[in-house]
XYZ file of C-alpha atoms in Angstrom:
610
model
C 104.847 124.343 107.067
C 108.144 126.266 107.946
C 110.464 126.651 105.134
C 113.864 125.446 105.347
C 115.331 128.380 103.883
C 118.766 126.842 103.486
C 117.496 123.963 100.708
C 113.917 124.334 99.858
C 114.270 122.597 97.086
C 115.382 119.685 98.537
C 113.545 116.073 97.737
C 111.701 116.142 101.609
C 111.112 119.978 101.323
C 109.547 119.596 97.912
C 107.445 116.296 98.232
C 106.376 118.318 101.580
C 104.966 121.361 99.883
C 103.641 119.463 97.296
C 101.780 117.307 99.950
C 100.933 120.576 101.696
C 99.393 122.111 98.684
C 96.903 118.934 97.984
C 98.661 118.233 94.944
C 100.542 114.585 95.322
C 98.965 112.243 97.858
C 100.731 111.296 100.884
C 101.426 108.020 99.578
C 102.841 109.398 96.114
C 105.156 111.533 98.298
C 106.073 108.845 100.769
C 106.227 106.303 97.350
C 108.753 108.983 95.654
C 110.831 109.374 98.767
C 111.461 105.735 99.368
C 112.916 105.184 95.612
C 114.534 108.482 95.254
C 117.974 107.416 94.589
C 116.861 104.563 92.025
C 114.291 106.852 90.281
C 117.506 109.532 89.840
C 119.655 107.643 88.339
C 117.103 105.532 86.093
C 116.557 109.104 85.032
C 119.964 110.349 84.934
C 120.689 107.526 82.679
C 117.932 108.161 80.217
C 119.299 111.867 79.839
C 122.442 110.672 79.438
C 124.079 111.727 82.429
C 126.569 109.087 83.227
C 127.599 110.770 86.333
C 124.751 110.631 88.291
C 124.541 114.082 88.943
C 128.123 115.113 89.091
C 127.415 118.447 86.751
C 125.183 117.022 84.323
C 123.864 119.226 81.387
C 120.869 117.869 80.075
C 118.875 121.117 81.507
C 121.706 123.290 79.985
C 122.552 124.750 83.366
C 125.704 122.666 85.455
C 122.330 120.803 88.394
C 121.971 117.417 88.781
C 119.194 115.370 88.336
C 116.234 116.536 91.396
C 113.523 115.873 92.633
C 111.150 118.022 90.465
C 112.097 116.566 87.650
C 111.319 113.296 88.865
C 108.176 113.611 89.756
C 107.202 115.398 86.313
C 108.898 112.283 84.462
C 106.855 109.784 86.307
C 103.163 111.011 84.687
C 101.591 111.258 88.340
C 97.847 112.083 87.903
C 97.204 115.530 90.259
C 95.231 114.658 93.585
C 93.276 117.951 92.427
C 92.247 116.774 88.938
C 93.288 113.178 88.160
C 93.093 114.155 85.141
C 95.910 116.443 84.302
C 99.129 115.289 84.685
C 101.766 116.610 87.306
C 104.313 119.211 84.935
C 106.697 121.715 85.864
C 104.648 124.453 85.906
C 102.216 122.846 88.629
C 105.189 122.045 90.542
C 106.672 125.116 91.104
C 103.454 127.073 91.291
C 102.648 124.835 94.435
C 106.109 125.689 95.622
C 105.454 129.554 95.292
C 101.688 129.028 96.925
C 103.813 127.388 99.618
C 106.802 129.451 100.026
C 104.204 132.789 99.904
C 106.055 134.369 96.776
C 104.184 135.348 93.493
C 104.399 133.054 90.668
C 105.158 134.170 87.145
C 104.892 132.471 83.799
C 106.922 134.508 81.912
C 106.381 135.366 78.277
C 109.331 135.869 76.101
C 107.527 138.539 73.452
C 106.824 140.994 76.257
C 110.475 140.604 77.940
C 112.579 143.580 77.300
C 115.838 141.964 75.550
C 118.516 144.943 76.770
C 117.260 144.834 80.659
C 117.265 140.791 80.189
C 120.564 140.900 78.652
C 122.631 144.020 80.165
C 121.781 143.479 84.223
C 123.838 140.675 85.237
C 126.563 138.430 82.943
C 124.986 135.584 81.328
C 127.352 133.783 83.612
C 126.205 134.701 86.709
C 122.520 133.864 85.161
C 123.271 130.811 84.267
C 125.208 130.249 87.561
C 122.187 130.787 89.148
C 119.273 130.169 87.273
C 118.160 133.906 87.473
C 116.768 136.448 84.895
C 115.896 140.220 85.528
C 112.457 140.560 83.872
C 111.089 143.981 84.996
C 111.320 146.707 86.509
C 108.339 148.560 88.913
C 109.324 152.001 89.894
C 112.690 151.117 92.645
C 112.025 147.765 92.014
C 113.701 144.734 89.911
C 111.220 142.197 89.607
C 113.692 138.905 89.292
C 112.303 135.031 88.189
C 114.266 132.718 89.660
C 113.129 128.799 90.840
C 114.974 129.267 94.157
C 113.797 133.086 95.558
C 115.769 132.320 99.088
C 119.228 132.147 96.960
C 119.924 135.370 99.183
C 123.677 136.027 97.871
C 122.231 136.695 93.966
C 119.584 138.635 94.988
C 122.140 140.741 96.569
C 124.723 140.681 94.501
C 121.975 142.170 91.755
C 120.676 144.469 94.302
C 123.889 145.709 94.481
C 124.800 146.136 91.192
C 121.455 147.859 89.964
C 121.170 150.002 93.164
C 117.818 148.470 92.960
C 115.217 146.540 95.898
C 115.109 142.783 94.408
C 111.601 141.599 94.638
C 111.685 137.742 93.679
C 109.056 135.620 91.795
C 108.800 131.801 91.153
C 109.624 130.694 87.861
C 109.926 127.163 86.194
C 113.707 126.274 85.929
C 112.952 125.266 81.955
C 111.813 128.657 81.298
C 114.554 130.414 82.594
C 117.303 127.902 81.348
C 115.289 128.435 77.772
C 115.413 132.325 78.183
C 118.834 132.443 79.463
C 120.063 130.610 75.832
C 117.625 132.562 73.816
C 118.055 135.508 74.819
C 121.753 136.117 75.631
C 122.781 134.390 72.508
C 120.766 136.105 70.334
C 122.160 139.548 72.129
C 125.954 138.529 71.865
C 125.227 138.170 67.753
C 123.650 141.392 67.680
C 126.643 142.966 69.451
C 129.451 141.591 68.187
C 127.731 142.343 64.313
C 126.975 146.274 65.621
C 130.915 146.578 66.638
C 131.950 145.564 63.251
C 130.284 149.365 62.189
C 132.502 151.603 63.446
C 131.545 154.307 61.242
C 128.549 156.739 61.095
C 126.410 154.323 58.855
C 124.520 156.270 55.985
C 121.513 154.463 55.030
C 120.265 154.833 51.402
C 117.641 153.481 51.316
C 116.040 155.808 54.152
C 114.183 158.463 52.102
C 115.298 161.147 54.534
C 119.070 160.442 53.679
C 119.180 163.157 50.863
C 123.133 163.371 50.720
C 125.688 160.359 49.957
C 128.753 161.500 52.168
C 130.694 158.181 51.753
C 130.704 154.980 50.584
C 130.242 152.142 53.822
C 130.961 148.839 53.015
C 128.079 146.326 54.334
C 128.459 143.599 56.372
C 129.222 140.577 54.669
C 126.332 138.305 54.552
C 127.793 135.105 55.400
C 129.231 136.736 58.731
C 128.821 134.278 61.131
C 127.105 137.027 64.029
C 124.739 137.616 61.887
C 124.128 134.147 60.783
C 123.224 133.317 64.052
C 121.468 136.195 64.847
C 119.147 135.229 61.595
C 119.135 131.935 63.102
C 117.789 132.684 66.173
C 114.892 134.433 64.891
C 113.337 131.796 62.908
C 113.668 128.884 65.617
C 112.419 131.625 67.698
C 109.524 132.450 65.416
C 108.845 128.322 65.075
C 109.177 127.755 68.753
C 106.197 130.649 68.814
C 103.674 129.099 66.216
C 104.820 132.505 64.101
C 102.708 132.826 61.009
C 104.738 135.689 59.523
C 108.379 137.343 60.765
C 108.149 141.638 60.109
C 111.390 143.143 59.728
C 110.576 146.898 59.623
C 113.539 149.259 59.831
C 112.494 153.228 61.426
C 114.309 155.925 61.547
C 116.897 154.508 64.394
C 116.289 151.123 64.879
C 114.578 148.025 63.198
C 111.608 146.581 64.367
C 111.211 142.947 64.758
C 107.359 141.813 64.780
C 105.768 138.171 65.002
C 102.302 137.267 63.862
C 100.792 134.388 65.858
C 97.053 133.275 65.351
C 96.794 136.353 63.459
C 98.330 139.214 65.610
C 101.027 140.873 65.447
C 103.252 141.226 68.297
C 106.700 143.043 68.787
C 109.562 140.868 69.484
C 112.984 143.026 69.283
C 113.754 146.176 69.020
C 117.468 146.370 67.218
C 120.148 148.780 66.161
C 119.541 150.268 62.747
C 123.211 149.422 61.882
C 122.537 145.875 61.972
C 119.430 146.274 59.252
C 121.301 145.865 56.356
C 123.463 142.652 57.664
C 120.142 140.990 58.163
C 118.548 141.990 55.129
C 121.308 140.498 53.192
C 121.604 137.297 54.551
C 118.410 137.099 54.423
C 118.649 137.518 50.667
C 121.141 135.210 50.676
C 119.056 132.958 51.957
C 116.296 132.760 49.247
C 118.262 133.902 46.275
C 117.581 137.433 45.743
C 119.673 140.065 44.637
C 121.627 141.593 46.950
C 122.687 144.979 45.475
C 119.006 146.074 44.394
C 117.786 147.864 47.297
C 114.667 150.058 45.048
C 112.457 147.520 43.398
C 110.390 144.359 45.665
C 111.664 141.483 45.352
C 110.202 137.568 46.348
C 111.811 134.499 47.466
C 111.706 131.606 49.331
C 113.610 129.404 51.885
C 113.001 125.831 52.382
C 114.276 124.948 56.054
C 113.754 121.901 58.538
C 112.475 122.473 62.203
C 112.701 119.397 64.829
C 112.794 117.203 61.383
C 109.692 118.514 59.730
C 110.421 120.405 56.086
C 109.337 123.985 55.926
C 108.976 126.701 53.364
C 109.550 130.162 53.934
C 108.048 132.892 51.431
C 110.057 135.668 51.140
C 109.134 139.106 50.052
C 111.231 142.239 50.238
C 109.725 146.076 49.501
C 111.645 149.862 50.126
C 109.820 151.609 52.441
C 110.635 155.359 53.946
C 113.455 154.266 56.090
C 115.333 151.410 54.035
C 114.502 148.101 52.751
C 111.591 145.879 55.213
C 111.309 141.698 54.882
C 108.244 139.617 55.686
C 108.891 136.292 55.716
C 106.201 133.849 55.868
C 106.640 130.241 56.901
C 104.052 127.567 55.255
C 104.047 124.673 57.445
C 102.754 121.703 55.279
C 101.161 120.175 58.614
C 98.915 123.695 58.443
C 98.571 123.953 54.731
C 98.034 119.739 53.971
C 95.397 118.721 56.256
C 92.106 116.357 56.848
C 89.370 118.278 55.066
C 87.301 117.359 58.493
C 90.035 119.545 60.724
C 89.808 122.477 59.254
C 86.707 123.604 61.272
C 84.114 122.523 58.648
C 80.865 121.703 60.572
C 79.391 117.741 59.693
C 76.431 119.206 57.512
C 79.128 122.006 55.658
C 81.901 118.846 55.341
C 79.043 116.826 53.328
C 78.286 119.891 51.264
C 81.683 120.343 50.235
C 82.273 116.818 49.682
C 79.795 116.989 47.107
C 81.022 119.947 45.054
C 84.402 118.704 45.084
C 83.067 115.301 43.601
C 82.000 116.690 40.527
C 83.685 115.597 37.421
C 83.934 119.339 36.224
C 83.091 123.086 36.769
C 84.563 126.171 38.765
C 84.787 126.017 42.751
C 85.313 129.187 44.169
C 86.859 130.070 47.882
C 86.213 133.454 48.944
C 87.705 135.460 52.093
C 90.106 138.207 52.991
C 93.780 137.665 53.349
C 94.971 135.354 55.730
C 91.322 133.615 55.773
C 92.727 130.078 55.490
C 91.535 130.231 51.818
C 94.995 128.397 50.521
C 95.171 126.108 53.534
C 91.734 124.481 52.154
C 92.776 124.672 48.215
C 95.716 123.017 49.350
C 93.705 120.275 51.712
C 91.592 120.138 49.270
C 93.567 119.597 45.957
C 95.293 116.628 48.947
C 91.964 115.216 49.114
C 91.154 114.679 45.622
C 95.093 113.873 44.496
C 95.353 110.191 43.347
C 97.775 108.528 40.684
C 95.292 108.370 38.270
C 94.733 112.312 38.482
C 97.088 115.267 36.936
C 96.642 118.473 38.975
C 98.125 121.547 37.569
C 97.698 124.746 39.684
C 98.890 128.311 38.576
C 100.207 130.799 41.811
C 101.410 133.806 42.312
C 103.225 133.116 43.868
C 103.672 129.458 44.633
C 103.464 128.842 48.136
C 104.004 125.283 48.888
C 105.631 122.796 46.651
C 104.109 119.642 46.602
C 105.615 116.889 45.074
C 101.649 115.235 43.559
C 100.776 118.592 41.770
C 102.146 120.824 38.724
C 102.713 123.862 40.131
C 103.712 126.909 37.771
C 104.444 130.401 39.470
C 103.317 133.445 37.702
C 106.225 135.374 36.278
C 104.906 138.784 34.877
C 108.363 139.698 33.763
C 108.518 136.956 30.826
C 104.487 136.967 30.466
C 103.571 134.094 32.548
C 100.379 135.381 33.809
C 97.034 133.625 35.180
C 95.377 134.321 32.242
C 98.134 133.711 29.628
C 99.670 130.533 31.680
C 95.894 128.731 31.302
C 95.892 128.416 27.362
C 98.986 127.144 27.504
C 97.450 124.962 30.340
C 94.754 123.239 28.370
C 96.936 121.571 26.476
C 98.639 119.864 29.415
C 95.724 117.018 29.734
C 94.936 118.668 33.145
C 92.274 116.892 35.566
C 91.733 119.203 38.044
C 93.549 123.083 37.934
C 93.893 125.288 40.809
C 94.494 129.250 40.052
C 96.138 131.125 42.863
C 93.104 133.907 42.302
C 91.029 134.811 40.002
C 91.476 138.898 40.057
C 90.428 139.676 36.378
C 88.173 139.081 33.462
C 90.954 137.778 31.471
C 91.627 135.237 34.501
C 88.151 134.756 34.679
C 87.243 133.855 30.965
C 89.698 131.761 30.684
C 88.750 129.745 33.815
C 85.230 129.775 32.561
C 86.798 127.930 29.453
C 88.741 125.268 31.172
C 85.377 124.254 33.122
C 82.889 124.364 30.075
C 86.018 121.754 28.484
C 85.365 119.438 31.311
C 87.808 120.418 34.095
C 87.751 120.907 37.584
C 88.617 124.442 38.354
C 89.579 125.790 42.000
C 90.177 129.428 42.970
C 90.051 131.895 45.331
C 87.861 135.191 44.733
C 87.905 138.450 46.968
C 84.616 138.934 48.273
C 82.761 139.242 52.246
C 80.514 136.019 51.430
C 79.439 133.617 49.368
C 77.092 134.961 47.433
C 78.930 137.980 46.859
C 81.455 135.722 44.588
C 78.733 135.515 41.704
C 77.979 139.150 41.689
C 82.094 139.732 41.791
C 81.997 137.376 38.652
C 79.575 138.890 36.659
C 81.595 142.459 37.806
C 84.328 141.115 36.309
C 82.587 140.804 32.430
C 81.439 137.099 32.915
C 78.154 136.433 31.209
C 75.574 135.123 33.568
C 74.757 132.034 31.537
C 78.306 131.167 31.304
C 78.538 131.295 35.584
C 74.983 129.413 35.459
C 76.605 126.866 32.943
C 80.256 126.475 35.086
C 80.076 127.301 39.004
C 79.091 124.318 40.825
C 79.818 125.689 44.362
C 81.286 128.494 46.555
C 83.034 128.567 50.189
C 83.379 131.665 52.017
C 85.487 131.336 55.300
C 87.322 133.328 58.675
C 89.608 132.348 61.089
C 88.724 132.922 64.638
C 90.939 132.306 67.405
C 90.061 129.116 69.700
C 90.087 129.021 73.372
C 93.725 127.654 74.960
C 92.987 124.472 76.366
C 94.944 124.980 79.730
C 93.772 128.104 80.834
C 90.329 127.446 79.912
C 87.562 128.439 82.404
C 83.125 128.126 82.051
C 81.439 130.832 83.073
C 77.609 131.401 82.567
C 75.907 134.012 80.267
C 72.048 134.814 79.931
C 70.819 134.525 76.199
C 69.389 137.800 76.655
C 73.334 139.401 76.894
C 74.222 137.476 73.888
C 71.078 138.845 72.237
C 72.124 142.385 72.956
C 75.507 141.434 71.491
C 73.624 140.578 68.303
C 74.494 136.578 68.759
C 71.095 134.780 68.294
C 71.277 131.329 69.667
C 67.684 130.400 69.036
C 66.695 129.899 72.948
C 64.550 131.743 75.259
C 66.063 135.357 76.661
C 65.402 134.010 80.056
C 68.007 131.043 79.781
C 71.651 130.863 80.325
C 74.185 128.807 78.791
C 77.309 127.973 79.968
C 80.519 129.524 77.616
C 84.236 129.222 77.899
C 87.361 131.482 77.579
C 90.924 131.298 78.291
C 92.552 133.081 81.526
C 95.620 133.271 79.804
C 98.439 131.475 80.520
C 102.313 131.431 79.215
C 101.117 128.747 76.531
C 98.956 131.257 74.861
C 101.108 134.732 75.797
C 98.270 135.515 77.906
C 95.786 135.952 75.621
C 93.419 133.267 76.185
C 93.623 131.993 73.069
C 95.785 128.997 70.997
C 95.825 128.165 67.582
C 92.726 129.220 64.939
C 90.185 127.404 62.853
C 87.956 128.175 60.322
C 84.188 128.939 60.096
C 82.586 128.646 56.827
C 79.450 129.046 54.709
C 78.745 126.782 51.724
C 76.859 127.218 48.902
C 75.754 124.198 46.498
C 74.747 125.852 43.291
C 71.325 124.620 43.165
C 68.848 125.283 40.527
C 67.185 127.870 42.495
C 70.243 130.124 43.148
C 71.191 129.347 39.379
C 67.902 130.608 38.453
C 68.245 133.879 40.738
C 72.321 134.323 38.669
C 71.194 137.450 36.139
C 72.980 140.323 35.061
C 70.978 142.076 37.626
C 72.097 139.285 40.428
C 70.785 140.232 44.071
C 74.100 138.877 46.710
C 71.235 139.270 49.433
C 68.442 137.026 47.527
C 70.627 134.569 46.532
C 72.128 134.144 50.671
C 68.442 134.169 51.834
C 67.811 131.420 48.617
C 70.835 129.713 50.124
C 69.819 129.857 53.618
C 66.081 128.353 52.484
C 67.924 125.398 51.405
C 69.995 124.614 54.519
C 73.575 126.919 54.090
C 74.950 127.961 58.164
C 76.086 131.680 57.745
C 79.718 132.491 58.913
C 77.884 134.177 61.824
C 76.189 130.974 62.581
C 79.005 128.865 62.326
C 81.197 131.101 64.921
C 77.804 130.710 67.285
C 78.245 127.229 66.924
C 81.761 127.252 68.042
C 81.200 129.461 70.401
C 78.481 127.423 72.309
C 80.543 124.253 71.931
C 83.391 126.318 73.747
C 85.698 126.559 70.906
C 85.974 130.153 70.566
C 84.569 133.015 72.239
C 81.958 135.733 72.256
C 84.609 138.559 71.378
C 85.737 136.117 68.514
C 82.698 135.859 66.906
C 81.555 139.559 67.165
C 85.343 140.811 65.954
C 85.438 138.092 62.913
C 81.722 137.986 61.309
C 78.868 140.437 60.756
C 75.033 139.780 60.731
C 73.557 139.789 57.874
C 70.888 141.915 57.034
């Protein structure tokens, strides 16, 4: 099909190369054509456009109502794959198959924000809905929905003394991008002019000499409000787990964790370091003019109407002052016992220790295993009117309404162990300690379960089994841990495959056996895995979102029997294993031949045991 240059996005040129590309039937297109003008303004209306397409703004750019977004409002099923649903993204990447021009799906972490920003006005962007992305030796790579706009691509070419090479990119991206990115670079600016002067960092450890005094930005300045702003509804809008603010030598570093790795986000002038830092203090209530000792906070903030926290912590480094904050969402931390990635035979397990009227249930992992996400689902689970929860945290990192929480303050000798005397004589049901890192900790925990509590905590250790031999480490007696612990969890995150990019492929059991991953089939079979292409809902990476995989260890006779001062971690697994407990390695095989995660996932987040 010839394109018609001069409007090819017009409602017969797009229904046409939709047709064309075999994904609307003729008799959608021909169905869409005939009501065009009703469907527009029924849609216009429900926008809020009143004008019917004279310069409407619901897109943020000055376009009318069209055709694409039509047919993405009117939940067509795809002739390809009835069903999916017909979105923008199909759309235009039909339009770029058509029209011969590459499609891209652009990620916002890997744009650079000065060539975004500095190339062409934001005017002239949002004009016409284009955004430099890259650049390829002489050549500006440009996304744009409408690559035949000749007169841009000129004017740019023009401008950058560069060749323009075009690719297709959804017109909600780039509006998005345009907003993001130029706003967030105007607050940055306009904050950096306000330092006129040299700026003399103290707390940079290679500033030996105090020439002057430099007043700081004020905290409540409103460039810098935004700027703050924009990074956490950035960092939501991402799925961000954790925001790094790192300052170096020259600039600050702004990183992102999401589904557990880090990615860089911005790269800013160091002069604007300390305006951020501050009203970031601000923010949570720390204090402003003490730049050498660590310091935590917290923010409680709303995104799209849902309530989040935000855990602040502060810490000098070499080259001034860096900030992680990390957002608890409650929808992560508060959820359905049975979501959290628990398999049905480890759910029943765990339903069982958790039942008991009293003892010590342990949850062992790294950091950032998921370990509070299940206290917290867990203390959910068992929270009723007619139960008083009391949980001790260092520090705390949700508030919820249903429990007692009490942070540990050090300073004034509010300490795990100290904290759970006092504790006793609360009438406590069930009590949750944030860790248990010490023998004092421990003892006293041991108390509060022989004296007919429930007792949750978290433990440091690889496995399950490991947590009794950490215990009696610690200075526990191994009668009192036969007499108390009633059941341990050991868990890891893996990464799961994104459902839209998700392909099947087929591996032999003989590769995964060289990989170490024992399925329990013959070496001469194959069975059929997934992964993730990558796609702009993942970044690329193939994957979306985590979940947990978990061992669980009912403390049976047997294993109490094997609990001596001489304990064995190994005998008491393969006692564990005798009566029914799925390793972590076995639960990540699990996943991954149910297509949840992949092979990589598995082999980077669990070990076989030997």
């Amino acid at each position: 099909m010839q394109v018609d240059v001069s409007n090819p996005l017009s409602d017969t040129n797009v229904c046409k190369a939709l047709f064309s590309q075999g994904v609307i039937s003729r008799d959608q297109a021909k169905e869409i054509l005939g009501r065009k003008d009703s469907l527009k303004k029924r849609l216009a209306d429900r926008l809020g456009n009143k004008e019917e397409g004279n310069g409407s703004t619901h897109t943020g750019a000055s376009c009318p109502v069209d055709m694409i977004e039509v047919l993405t409002s009117r939940n067509l099923d795809r002739t390809s794959d009835a069903f999916m649903g017909l979105d923008e993204e199909v759309v235009y990447k039909a339009l770029a198959a058509q029209w011969k021009i590459p499609y891209r799906k652009i990620d916002p972490l890997k744009l650079d924000l000065n060539l975004v920003t500095t190339t062409i006005p934001r005017s002239f962007a949002r004009k016409h809905l284009v955004l430099p992305i890259e650049i390829q030796k002489d050549t500006l790579i440009v996304a744009t929905c409408n690559p035949f706009n000749l007169e841009a691509m000129d004017d740019i070419a023009r401008v950058r003394n560069l060749r323009i090479s075009p690719v297709v990119t959804p017109r909600a991206d780039i509006i998005k991008i345009i907003n993001e990115f130029f706003g967030f670079k105007r607050s940055i600016v306009a904050a950096e002019s306000q330092f006129s002067s040299p700026l003399v960092d103290l707390g940079n450890l290679e500033q030996y000499v105090r020439l002057k005094s430099v007043e700081e930005l004020p905290s409540n300045d409103q460039h810098i409000v935004n700027a703050v702003n924009h990074l956490l509804l950035y960092a939501f809008d991402q799925r961000a787990s954790d925001i790094h603010i790192e300052p170096k030598r020259d600039t600050t570093l702004i990183r992102m964790r999401i589904d557990g790795v880090l990615h860089t986000v911005y790269e800013l002038p160091k002069k604007v370091h300390f305006a951020i830092v501050s009203r970031i203090k601000t923010m949570s209530r720390l204090d402003m003019a003490e730049k050498r000792r660590p310091q935590d906070g917290r923010i409680k903030t709303d995104n799209g109407g849902d309530e989040l926290e935000i855990r602040v912590s502060t810490v000098p480094v070499a080259f001034g002052e860096k900030v992680v904050m990390r957002i608890m969402d409650p929808d992560i931390l508060f959820q359905d016992l049975d979501r959290l990635g628990f398999s049905p035979s480890d759910i029943e397990r765990y339903g069982k220790i958790i039942s008991k009227p009293h003892g010590i249930v342990l949850v062992c992992g790294p950091t950032g295993s998921g370990k509070s996400t299940t206290l917290y689902s867990t203390l959910r689970k068992l929270s009723t009117p007619e139960i008083n929860i009391t949980t001790v945290e260092d520090p705390i990192e949700m508030v919820h309404e249903d429990f007692n929480q009490i942070a540990v303050q050090p300073a004034v000798n509010i300490t795990f162990s100290s904290i759970l005397r006092n504790i006793l004589r609360q009438d406590p049901d069930i009590i949750m300690i944030g860790e248990m890192r010490d023998l004092e900790t421990a003892e006293n925990a041991v108390q509060a379960a022989m004296t007919g509590h429930l007792v949750l905590s978290t433990i440091h250790t690889n496995d399950a089994a490991s947590a009794i031999t950490r215990m009696i480490d610690l200075g526990i007696p191994s009668f009192l841990i036969q007499a108390t612990v009633v059941g341990i969890v050991a868990q890891r995150l893996v990464r799961k495959v994104c459902e839209k990019c998700a392909e099947s492929y087929a591996v032999s059991i003989e590769e995964l056996l060289r990989l170490g991953l024992a399925v329990g089939k013959s070496p001469t079979e194959r069975v059929m895995l997934r992964r993730g292409k990558g796609c702009q809902r993942c970044r690329g990476t193939g994957f979306f979102g985590r979940t947990g995989v978990h061992e669980v260890i009912p403390y049976s006779d047997a294993i109490r029997r094997l609990t001596t001062p001489e304990a064995d971690a190994h005998a008491i697994t393969a006692e564990a294993v005798r009566e029914g407990m799925v390793t972590m390695r076995e639960s990540a095989i699990q996943k991954m031949l149910a297509g949840i995660t992949t092979t990589e996932e598995v082999l980077r987040v669990t070990w076989e045991k030997v």
